Amino acid sequence: MFIYLWSLVCWYFRPIIKWLLRHTTQMCELQRICYGELPGAPRTLAVEESLKLSRNANIKALVVYLNDSADQRAITKQIKRNIIKEAIITVLVTKKVNPTAHPDFAKSFGKCVELIWGYRQLCVECEELRKTPYDADNPEHELLLLKLWNLLMPYEPLDARVTKQWQHIGFQGDDPKTDFRGMGILGLENLVYFAQEYPSAATHVLSHSTHPRYGYAFAIVGINLTSMALRLLKDGSAKTHIYNSAKSFPTIRAFHQFYCYLFYEFDGFWIDSKPSNMMEFSSIQEKFENSIRMALADSSTVFRINISVDNV
């Protein structure tokens, strides 16, 4: 109740505080953020909050326009620069910022716009992939699945398309297509990206999954981690990492790399937890997710895979 009342007080007095600061610093709130906050997540999150809370009609219209563009996945490479330029001009005119006197502001603000709405569009793209079911009649899906096998098991040819061999890389049955029901083609793309871009890490994790005491189903766990990564993306927790790591407009590659970090780190977390059996998976995954959320609460956080292969 206290937090709610405090938020109401802040909302009510916000315009007055902004007016006072504008007249004492001769800068609008967005300028103060871009000059005062560190680049990456600290600055971008603050700009995002400022734009969201703005009561100015032009700014509100700009936010709606950018939201709609991202939701329709209309921010393509071809028009991205024009959209960012339009956003910058809208703010410069609305906030009466002289671009000659403040040459760094446009560049700094434009970068924040690129990250904010790139992230929003990334959420839409990932959700669309999740909703795309694995289709055994789709040659692209089938080739992607076979690619996963060849990346992880290059020295063991498949006897058939439907075979118990799939269980060697952690699928539940003879046909992996049934395991992608929850995460759709996104789950498969994540697994393939991990195996392709980080082959030593993926092989290392796969070897741990066959451990006689602490083994687990590699592919099934991987699909569960796709669900976790998507949850962190959609609720905004992953903004810290992506805003800090993305050098330009975040694409699906940013999500894949985030996933790879989670899979690699979860493997170590699982082994260190010394589970007695797979029945402990839910509780261990919950602890792991909580530790990731705590790390992401720090605005300086950026995740990178630190590969150090050991023997367990």
mmCIF file of C-alpha atoms in Angstrom:
data_model
loop_
_atom_site.group_PDB
_atom_site.id
_atom_site.type_symbol
_atom_site.label_atom_id
_atom_site.label_comp_id
_atom_site.label_asym_id
_atom_site.label_seq_id
_atom_site.Cartn_x
_atom_site.Cartn_y
_atom_site.Cartn_z
ATOM 1 C CA MET A 1 0.000 0.000 0.000
ATOM 2 C CA PHE A 2 2.836 2.385 0.913
ATOM 3 C CA ILE A 3 4.612 1.678 -2.390
ATOM 4 C CA TYR A 4 1.403 2.386 -4.311
ATOM 5 C CA LEU A 5 0.852 5.690 -2.499
ATOM 6 C CA TRP A 6 4.484 6.676 -3.003
ATOM 7 C CA SER A 7 4.234 5.959 -6.739
ATOM 8 C CA LEU A 8 1.133 8.165 -6.910
ATOM 9 C CA VAL A 9 2.967 11.006 -5.147
ATOM 10 C CA CYS A 10 5.929 10.656 -7.508
ATOM 11 C CA TRP A 11 3.625 10.618 -10.532
ATOM 12 C CA TYR A 12 1.812 13.744 -9.319
ATOM 13 C CA PHE A 13 4.957 15.761 -8.550
ATOM 14 C CA ARG A 14 6.994 14.469 -11.514
ATOM 15 C CA PRO A 15 6.120 17.396 -13.862
ATOM 16 C CA ILE A 16 7.044 19.943 -11.170
ATOM 17 C CA ILE A 17 10.387 18.269 -10.465
ATOM 18 C CA LYS A 18 11.142 18.043 -14.189
ATOM 19 C CA TRP A 19 10.285 21.735 -14.648
ATOM 20 C CA LEU A 20 12.613 22.750 -11.811
ATOM 21 C CA LEU A 21 15.467 20.626 -13.107
ATOM 22 C CA ARG A 22 14.943 21.879 -16.650
ATOM 23 C CA HIS A 23 15.310 25.487 -15.514
ATOM 24 C CA THR A 24 18.249 24.868 -13.188
ATOM 25 C CA THR A 25 20.272 22.649 -15.583
ATOM 26 C CA GLN A 26 19.020 24.084 -18.894
ATOM 27 C CA MET A 27 18.564 20.501 -20.067
ATOM 28 C CA CYS A 28 15.520 18.251 -20.500
ATOM 29 C CA GLU A 29 15.264 14.929 -18.662
ATOM 30 C CA LEU A 30 16.418 12.921 -21.668
ATOM 31 C CA GLN A 31 19.529 15.076 -21.959
ATOM 32 C CA ARG A 32 20.317 14.643 -18.287
ATOM 33 C CA ILE A 33 19.976 10.884 -18.657
ATOM 34 C CA CYS A 34 22.115 10.655 -21.786
ATOM 35 C CA TYR A 35 24.850 12.772 -20.236
ATOM 36 C CA GLY A 36 24.631 11.422 -16.699
ATOM 37 C CA GLU A 37 24.064 7.675 -17.054
ATOM 38 C CA LEU A 38 26.607 5.116 -18.236
ATOM 39 C CA PRO A 39 26.045 3.741 -21.756
ATOM 40 C CA GLY A 40 24.314 0.402 -22.110
ATOM 41 C CA ALA A 41 21.650 -0.751 -19.674
ATOM 42 C CA PRO A 42 21.840 2.147 -17.143
ATOM 43 C CA ARG A 43 21.258 4.796 -19.805
ATOM 44 C CA THR A 44 18.843 2.808 -21.986
ATOM 45 C CA LEU A 45 16.620 1.687 -19.104
ATOM 46 C CA ALA A 46 16.421 5.286 -17.837
ATOM 47 C CA VAL A 47 15.549 6.621 -21.310
ATOM 48 C CA GLU A 48 12.934 3.896 -21.697
ATOM 49 C CA GLU A 49 11.320 4.830 -18.382
ATOM 50 C CA SER A 50 11.386 8.541 -19.205
ATOM 51 C CA LEU A 51 9.670 8.004 -22.555
ATOM 52 C CA LYS A 52 7.093 5.689 -21.005
ATOM 53 C CA LEU A 53 6.171 8.219 -18.304
ATOM 54 C CA SER A 54 6.106 11.252 -20.610
ATOM 55 C CA ARG A 55 2.825 13.179 -20.762
ATOM 56 C CA ASN A 56 3.836 15.147 -23.842
ATOM 57 C CA ALA A 57 1.510 14.392 -26.769
ATOM 58 C CA ASN A 58 4.321 14.257 -29.332
ATOM 59 C CA ILE A 59 6.424 11.897 -27.225
ATOM 60 C CA LYS A 60 3.422 9.683 -26.486
ATOM 61 C CA ALA A 61 2.615 9.503 -30.203
ATOM 62 C CA LEU A 62 6.242 8.640 -30.955
ATOM 63 C CA VAL A 63 6.222 5.791 -28.429
ATOM 64 C CA VAL A 64 2.983 4.380 -29.887
ATOM 65 C CA TYR A 65 4.430 4.566 -33.402
ATOM 66 C CA LEU A 66 7.653 2.803 -32.379
ATOM 67 C CA ASN A 67 5.730 0.166 -30.416
ATOM 68 C CA ASP A 68 3.476 -0.573 -33.385
ATOM 69 C CA SER A 69 6.459 -0.774 -35.740
ATOM 70 C CA ALA A 70 8.232 -3.261 -33.465
ATOM 71 C CA ASP A 71 5.078 -5.316 -32.829
ATOM 72 C CA GLN A 72 4.603 -5.684 -36.581
ATOM 73 C CA ARG A 73 8.311 -6.459 -37.041
ATOM 74 C CA ALA A 74 8.448 -3.539 -39.439
ATOM 75 C CA ILE A 75 11.820 -2.185 -38.266
ATOM 76 C CA THR A 76 13.904 -3.705 -41.049
ATOM 77 C CA LYS A 77 17.525 -2.963 -41.952
ATOM 78 C CA GLN A 78 16.304 -0.852 -44.853
ATOM 79 C CA ILE A 79 14.201 1.557 -42.796
ATOM 80 C CA LYS A 80 15.804 1.288 -39.352
ATOM 81 C CA ARG A 81 17.996 4.345 -39.849
ATOM 82 C CA ASN A 82 15.039 6.469 -40.983
ATOM 83 C CA ILE A 83 12.922 5.398 -38.003
ATOM 84 C CA ILE A 84 15.709 6.253 -35.535
ATOM 85 C CA LYS A 85 16.325 9.575 -37.288
ATOM 86 C CA GLU A 86 12.619 10.393 -37.081
ATOM 87 C CA ALA A 87 12.608 9.619 -33.348
ATOM 88 C CA ILE A 88 15.642 11.850 -32.772
ATOM 89 C CA ILE A 89 14.131 14.762 -34.703
ATOM 90 C CA THR A 90 10.826 14.440 -32.820
ATOM 91 C CA VAL A 91 12.619 14.706 -29.472
ATOM 92 C CA LEU A 92 14.928 17.537 -30.582
ATOM 93 C CA VAL A 93 11.966 19.611 -31.774
ATOM 94 C CA THR A 94 9.612 18.730 -28.907
ATOM 95 C CA LYS A 95 12.221 19.306 -26.184
ATOM 96 C CA LYS A 96 13.753 22.333 -27.963
ATOM 97 C CA VAL A 97 17.234 20.811 -27.942
ATOM 98 C CA ASN A 98 19.765 22.607 -30.112
ATOM 99 C CA PRO A 99 21.674 19.862 -31.999
ATOM 100 C CA THR A 100 24.604 22.199 -32.638
ATOM 101 C CA ALA A 101 25.018 22.995 -28.967
ATOM 102 C CA HIS A 102 24.462 19.332 -27.982
ATOM 103 C CA PRO A 103 26.038 17.237 -30.767
ATOM 104 C CA ASP A 104 26.449 14.106 -28.620
ATOM 105 C CA PHE A 105 22.828 13.940 -27.506
ATOM 106 C CA ALA A 106 21.365 12.770 -30.832
ATOM 107 C CA LYS A 107 23.851 9.910 -31.135
ATOM 108 C CA SER A 108 23.369 8.792 -27.533
ATOM 109 C CA PHE A 109 19.568 9.004 -27.665
ATOM 110 C CA GLY A 110 19.437 7.279 -31.061
ATOM 111 C CA LYS A 111 21.420 4.345 -29.684
ATOM 112 C CA CYS A 112 18.898 3.972 -26.854
ATOM 113 C CA VAL A 113 15.996 3.997 -29.323
ATOM 114 C CA GLU A 114 17.740 1.302 -31.363
ATOM 115 C CA LEU A 115 18.176 -0.923 -28.293
ATOM 116 C CA ILE A 116 14.721 -0.364 -26.782
ATOM 117 C CA TRP A 117 12.696 -1.122 -29.887
ATOM 118 C CA GLY A 118 15.110 -3.716 -31.174
ATOM 119 C CA TYR A 119 14.505 -5.596 -27.926
ATOM 120 C CA ARG A 120 10.738 -5.247 -28.285
ATOM 121 C CA GLN A 121 10.859 -6.555 -31.857
ATOM 122 C CA LEU A 122 13.105 -9.423 -30.720
ATOM 123 C CA CYS A 123 10.424 -10.464 -28.210
ATOM 124 C CA VAL A 124 7.877 -10.591 -31.034
ATOM 125 C CA GLU A 125 10.184 -12.635 -33.282
ATOM 126 C CA CYS A 126 10.988 -15.157 -30.537
ATOM 127 C CA GLU A 127 7.308 -15.592 -29.698
ATOM 128 C CA GLU A 128 6.499 -16.210 -33.370
ATOM 129 C CA LEU A 129 9.184 -18.906 -33.531
ATOM 130 C CA ARG A 130 7.835 -20.464 -30.343
ATOM 131 C CA LYS A 131 4.383 -20.606 -31.894
ATOM 132 C CA THR A 132 5.742 -22.290 -35.033
ATOM 133 C CA PRO A 133 5.312 -26.029 -34.461
ATOM 134 C CA TYR A 134 7.879 -28.535 -35.653
ATOM 135 C CA ASP A 135 6.564 -29.946 -38.930
ATOM 136 C CA ALA A 136 8.001 -33.258 -40.104
ATOM 137 C CA ASP A 137 6.669 -32.474 -43.589
ATOM 138 C CA ASN A 138 8.692 -29.254 -43.722
ATOM 139 C CA PRO A 139 12.090 -29.995 -45.357
ATOM 140 C CA GLU A 140 13.708 -27.014 -43.581
ATOM 141 C CA HIS A 141 12.648 -28.323 -40.175
ATOM 142 C CA GLU A 142 13.862 -31.818 -40.986
ATOM 143 C CA LEU A 143 17.228 -30.565 -42.228
ATOM 144 C CA LEU A 144 17.650 -28.463 -39.077
ATOM 145 C CA LEU A 145 16.963 -31.492 -36.893
ATOM 146 C CA LEU A 146 19.446 -33.635 -38.812
ATOM 147 C CA LYS A 147 21.967 -30.797 -38.544
ATOM 148 C CA LEU A 148 21.647 -30.959 -34.754
ATOM 149 C CA TRP A 149 22.439 -34.665 -34.803
ATOM 150 C CA ASN A 150 25.432 -34.242 -37.113
ATOM 151 C CA LEU A 151 26.842 -31.411 -34.983
ATOM 152 C CA LEU A 152 26.561 -33.348 -31.737
ATOM 153 C CA MET A 153 27.227 -36.883 -33.019
ATOM 154 C CA PRO A 154 29.471 -36.454 -36.086
ATOM 155 C CA TYR A 155 30.934 -39.956 -35.832
ATOM 156 C CA GLU A 156 27.645 -41.846 -35.417
ATOM 157 C CA PRO A 157 25.346 -41.918 -38.465
ATOM 158 C CA LEU A 158 21.620 -42.171 -37.842
ATOM 159 C CA ASP A 159 20.175 -45.584 -38.653
ATOM 160 C CA ALA A 160 16.832 -44.014 -39.579
ATOM 161 C CA ARG A 161 14.821 -40.824 -39.191
ATOM 162 C CA VAL A 162 12.833 -42.424 -36.352
ATOM 163 C CA THR A 163 15.207 -44.276 -34.065
ATOM 164 C CA LYS A 164 16.131 -44.795 -30.430
ATOM 165 C CA GLN A 165 19.464 -43.108 -31.226
ATOM 166 C CA TRP A 166 17.824 -39.714 -30.608
ATOM 167 C CA GLN A 167 17.814 -40.612 -26.933
ATOM 168 C CA HIS A 168 21.632 -40.448 -27.016
ATOM 169 C CA ILE A 169 21.371 -36.657 -27.210
ATOM 170 C CA GLY A 170 18.553 -36.412 -24.704
ATOM 171 C CA PHE A 171 15.265 -36.678 -26.564
ATOM 172 C CA GLN A 172 12.520 -38.666 -24.847
ATOM 173 C CA GLY A 173 11.528 -41.070 -27.590
ATOM 174 C CA ASP A 174 12.299 -42.312 -31.072
ATOM 175 C CA ASP A 175 11.024 -39.157 -32.809
ATOM 176 C CA PRO A 176 12.226 -35.776 -31.471
ATOM 177 C CA LYS A 177 9.396 -33.814 -33.112
ATOM 178 C CA THR A 178 7.093 -34.523 -30.160
ATOM 179 C CA ASP A 179 9.519 -32.868 -27.728
ATOM 180 C CA PHE A 180 9.272 -29.469 -29.436
ATOM 181 C CA ARG A 181 5.562 -28.998 -28.685
ATOM 182 C CA GLY A 182 6.045 -26.366 -26.008
ATOM 183 C CA MET A 183 8.805 -24.243 -27.564
ATOM 184 C CA GLY A 184 8.219 -24.969 -31.240
ATOM 185 C CA ILE A 185 10.968 -24.315 -33.735
ATOM 186 C CA LEU A 186 12.591 -21.823 -31.309
ATOM 187 C CA GLY A 187 13.736 -24.727 -29.122
ATOM 188 C CA LEU A 188 15.369 -26.462 -32.076
ATOM 189 C CA GLU A 189 17.045 -23.292 -33.340
ATOM 190 C CA ASN A 190 18.501 -22.681 -29.867
ATOM 191 C CA LEU A 191 19.984 -26.189 -29.688
ATOM 192 C CA VAL A 192 21.451 -25.961 -33.188
ATOM 193 C CA TYR A 193 22.963 -22.525 -32.499
ATOM 194 C CA PHE A 194 24.626 -23.782 -29.318
ATOM 195 C CA ALA A 195 26.065 -26.848 -31.059
ATOM 196 C CA GLN A 196 27.203 -24.865 -34.094
ATOM 197 C CA GLU A 197 28.597 -21.681 -32.544
ATOM 198 C CA TYR A 198 30.045 -23.182 -29.359
ATOM 199 C CA PRO A 199 30.961 -26.749 -30.399
ATOM 200 C CA SER A 200 33.464 -27.374 -27.579
ATOM 201 C CA ALA A 201 31.033 -26.074 -24.954
ATOM 202 C CA ALA A 202 28.135 -28.076 -26.407
ATOM 203 C CA THR A 203 30.228 -31.256 -26.531
ATOM 204 C CA HIS A 204 31.363 -30.604 -22.967
ATOM 205 C CA VAL A 205 27.777 -30.178 -21.763
ATOM 206 C CA LEU A 206 26.622 -33.250 -23.713
ATOM 207 C CA SER A 207 29.347 -35.326 -22.031
ATOM 208 C CA HIS A 208 28.119 -34.148 -18.616
ATOM 209 C CA SER A 209 24.566 -35.164 -19.550
ATOM 210 C CA THR A 210 25.712 -38.786 -19.784
ATOM 211 C CA HIS A 211 27.363 -38.753 -16.350
ATOM 212 C CA PRO A 212 26.561 -42.019 -14.500
ATOM 213 C CA ARG A 213 25.337 -40.209 -11.367
ATOM 214 C CA TYR A 214 24.392 -36.682 -12.410
ATOM 215 C CA GLY A 215 23.332 -37.239 -15.997
ATOM 216 C CA TYR A 216 20.284 -35.592 -17.543
ATOM 217 C CA ALA A 217 18.426 -35.456 -20.862
ATOM 218 C CA PHE A 218 20.492 -32.943 -22.876
ATOM 219 C CA ALA A 219 17.852 -31.982 -25.460
ATOM 220 C CA ILE A 220 14.922 -31.918 -23.028
ATOM 221 C CA VAL A 221 16.856 -29.741 -20.582
ATOM 222 C CA GLY A 222 17.877 -27.523 -23.483
ATOM 223 C CA ILE A 223 14.248 -27.035 -24.489
ATOM 224 C CA ASN A 224 13.346 -26.234 -20.873
ATOM 225 C CA LEU A 225 16.074 -23.583 -20.868
ATOM 226 C CA THR A 226 14.598 -22.104 -24.051
ATOM 227 C CA SER A 227 11.408 -21.624 -22.038
ATOM 228 C CA MET A 228 13.374 -19.959 -19.238
ATOM 229 C CA ALA A 229 15.297 -17.693 -21.624
ATOM 230 C CA LEU A 230 12.056 -16.622 -23.314
ATOM 231 C CA ARG A 231 10.439 -15.935 -19.940
ATOM 232 C CA LEU A 232 13.346 -13.689 -18.931
ATOM 233 C CA LEU A 233 13.199 -11.949 -22.306
ATOM 234 C CA LYS A 234 9.460 -11.275 -22.247
ATOM 235 C CA ASP A 235 9.260 -10.052 -18.646
ATOM 236 C CA GLY A 236 12.120 -7.625 -19.316
ATOM 237 C CA SER A 237 14.693 -9.204 -16.997
ATOM 238 C CA ALA A 238 17.046 -9.899 -19.910
ATOM 239 C CA LYS A 239 17.154 -6.218 -20.886
ATOM 240 C CA THR A 240 20.168 -5.663 -18.644
ATOM 241 C CA HIS A 241 22.297 -8.220 -20.474
ATOM 242 C CA ILE A 242 21.097 -7.389 -23.982
ATOM 243 C CA TYR A 243 21.310 -3.611 -23.556
ATOM 244 C CA ASN A 244 24.880 -4.038 -22.282
ATOM 245 C CA SER A 245 26.014 -6.604 -24.873
ATOM 246 C CA ALA A 246 24.299 -5.468 -28.090
ATOM 247 C CA LYS A 247 26.427 -3.167 -30.216
ATOM 248 C CA SER A 248 23.510 -2.407 -32.532
ATOM 249 C CA PHE A 249 19.881 -3.405 -33.148
ATOM 250 C CA PRO A 250 19.320 -6.663 -31.173
ATOM 251 C CA THR A 251 18.441 -9.597 -33.436
ATOM 252 C CA ILE A 252 17.608 -13.266 -32.896
ATOM 253 C CA ARG A 253 21.355 -13.850 -32.540
ATOM 254 C CA ALA A 254 21.256 -11.925 -29.252
ATOM 255 C CA PHE A 255 18.638 -14.331 -27.906
ATOM 256 C CA HIS A 256 20.569 -17.393 -29.090
ATOM 257 C CA GLN A 257 23.717 -16.184 -27.346
ATOM 258 C CA PHE A 258 21.783 -15.474 -24.152
ATOM 259 C CA TYR A 259 20.415 -19.015 -24.326
ATOM 260 C CA CYS A 260 23.869 -20.510 -24.869
ATOM 261 C CA TYR A 261 25.139 -18.793 -21.740
ATOM 262 C CA LEU A 262 22.200 -20.139 -19.719
ATOM 263 C CA PHE A 263 22.687 -23.701 -20.974
ATOM 264 C CA TYR A 264 26.417 -23.724 -20.290
ATOM 265 C CA GLU A 265 26.003 -22.212 -16.819
ATOM 266 C CA PHE A 266 23.067 -24.453 -15.917
ATOM 267 C CA ASP A 267 25.165 -27.528 -16.683
ATOM 268 C CA GLY A 268 27.760 -26.432 -14.116
ATOM 269 C CA PHE A 269 25.037 -25.457 -11.633
ATOM 270 C CA TRP A 270 23.413 -28.887 -12.015
ATOM 271 C CA ILE A 271 26.660 -30.797 -11.492
ATOM 272 C CA ASP A 272 27.596 -28.654 -8.487
ATOM 273 C CA SER A 273 24.136 -29.318 -6.976
ATOM 274 C CA LYS A 274 24.880 -33.077 -6.995
ATOM 275 C CA PRO A 275 21.245 -34.129 -7.559
ATOM 276 C CA SER A 276 20.210 -37.588 -6.462
ATOM 277 C CA ASN A 277 17.948 -37.981 -9.525
ATOM 278 C CA MET A 278 16.060 -36.084 -12.228
ATOM 279 C CA MET A 279 13.154 -35.509 -9.821
ATOM 280 C CA GLU A 280 15.188 -32.596 -8.451
ATOM 281 C CA PHE A 281 15.267 -30.839 -11.817
ATOM 282 C CA SER A 282 12.425 -28.391 -11.115
ATOM 283 C CA SER A 283 13.811 -27.209 -7.790
ATOM 284 C CA ILE A 284 17.362 -26.877 -9.137
ATOM 285 C CA GLN A 285 16.180 -25.004 -12.225
ATOM 286 C CA GLU A 286 14.184 -22.651 -9.992
ATOM 287 C CA LYS A 287 17.289 -21.912 -7.904
ATOM 288 C CA PHE A 288 19.298 -21.374 -11.086
ATOM 289 C CA GLU A 289 16.708 -18.995 -12.501
ATOM 290 C CA ASN A 290 16.640 -17.031 -9.252
ATOM 291 C CA SER A 291 20.431 -16.672 -9.365
ATOM 292 C CA ILE A 292 20.226 -15.397 -12.954
ATOM 293 C CA ARG A 293 17.502 -12.915 -12.009
ATOM 294 C CA MET A 294 19.639 -11.629 -9.142
ATOM 295 C CA ALA A 295 22.555 -11.111 -11.521
ATOM 296 C CA LEU A 296 20.337 -9.319 -14.038
ATOM 297 C CA ALA A 297 19.103 -6.961 -11.317
ATOM 298 C CA ASP A 298 22.568 -5.352 -11.496
ATOM 299 C CA SER A 299 22.479 -2.847 -14.364
ATOM 300 C CA SER A 300 26.150 -3.536 -15.182
ATOM 301 C CA THR A 301 25.594 -7.254 -15.840
ATOM 302 C CA VAL A 302 26.620 -8.771 -19.149
ATOM 303 C CA PHE A 303 26.883 -12.537 -19.629
ATOM 304 C CA ARG A 304 29.682 -14.211 -21.575
ATOM 305 C CA ILE A 305 30.445 -17.902 -21.910
ATOM 306 C CA ASN A 306 33.664 -18.667 -20.060
ATOM 307 C CA ILE A 307 34.692 -22.004 -21.534
ATOM 308 C CA SER A 308 36.897 -24.089 -19.273
ATOM 309 C CA VAL A 309 36.500 -27.742 -20.130
ATOM 310 C CA ASP A 310 37.006 -30.117 -17.233
ATOM 311 C CA ASN A 311 36.493 -33.816 -16.616
ATOM 312 C CA VAL A 312 33.663 -34.837 -14.364
#
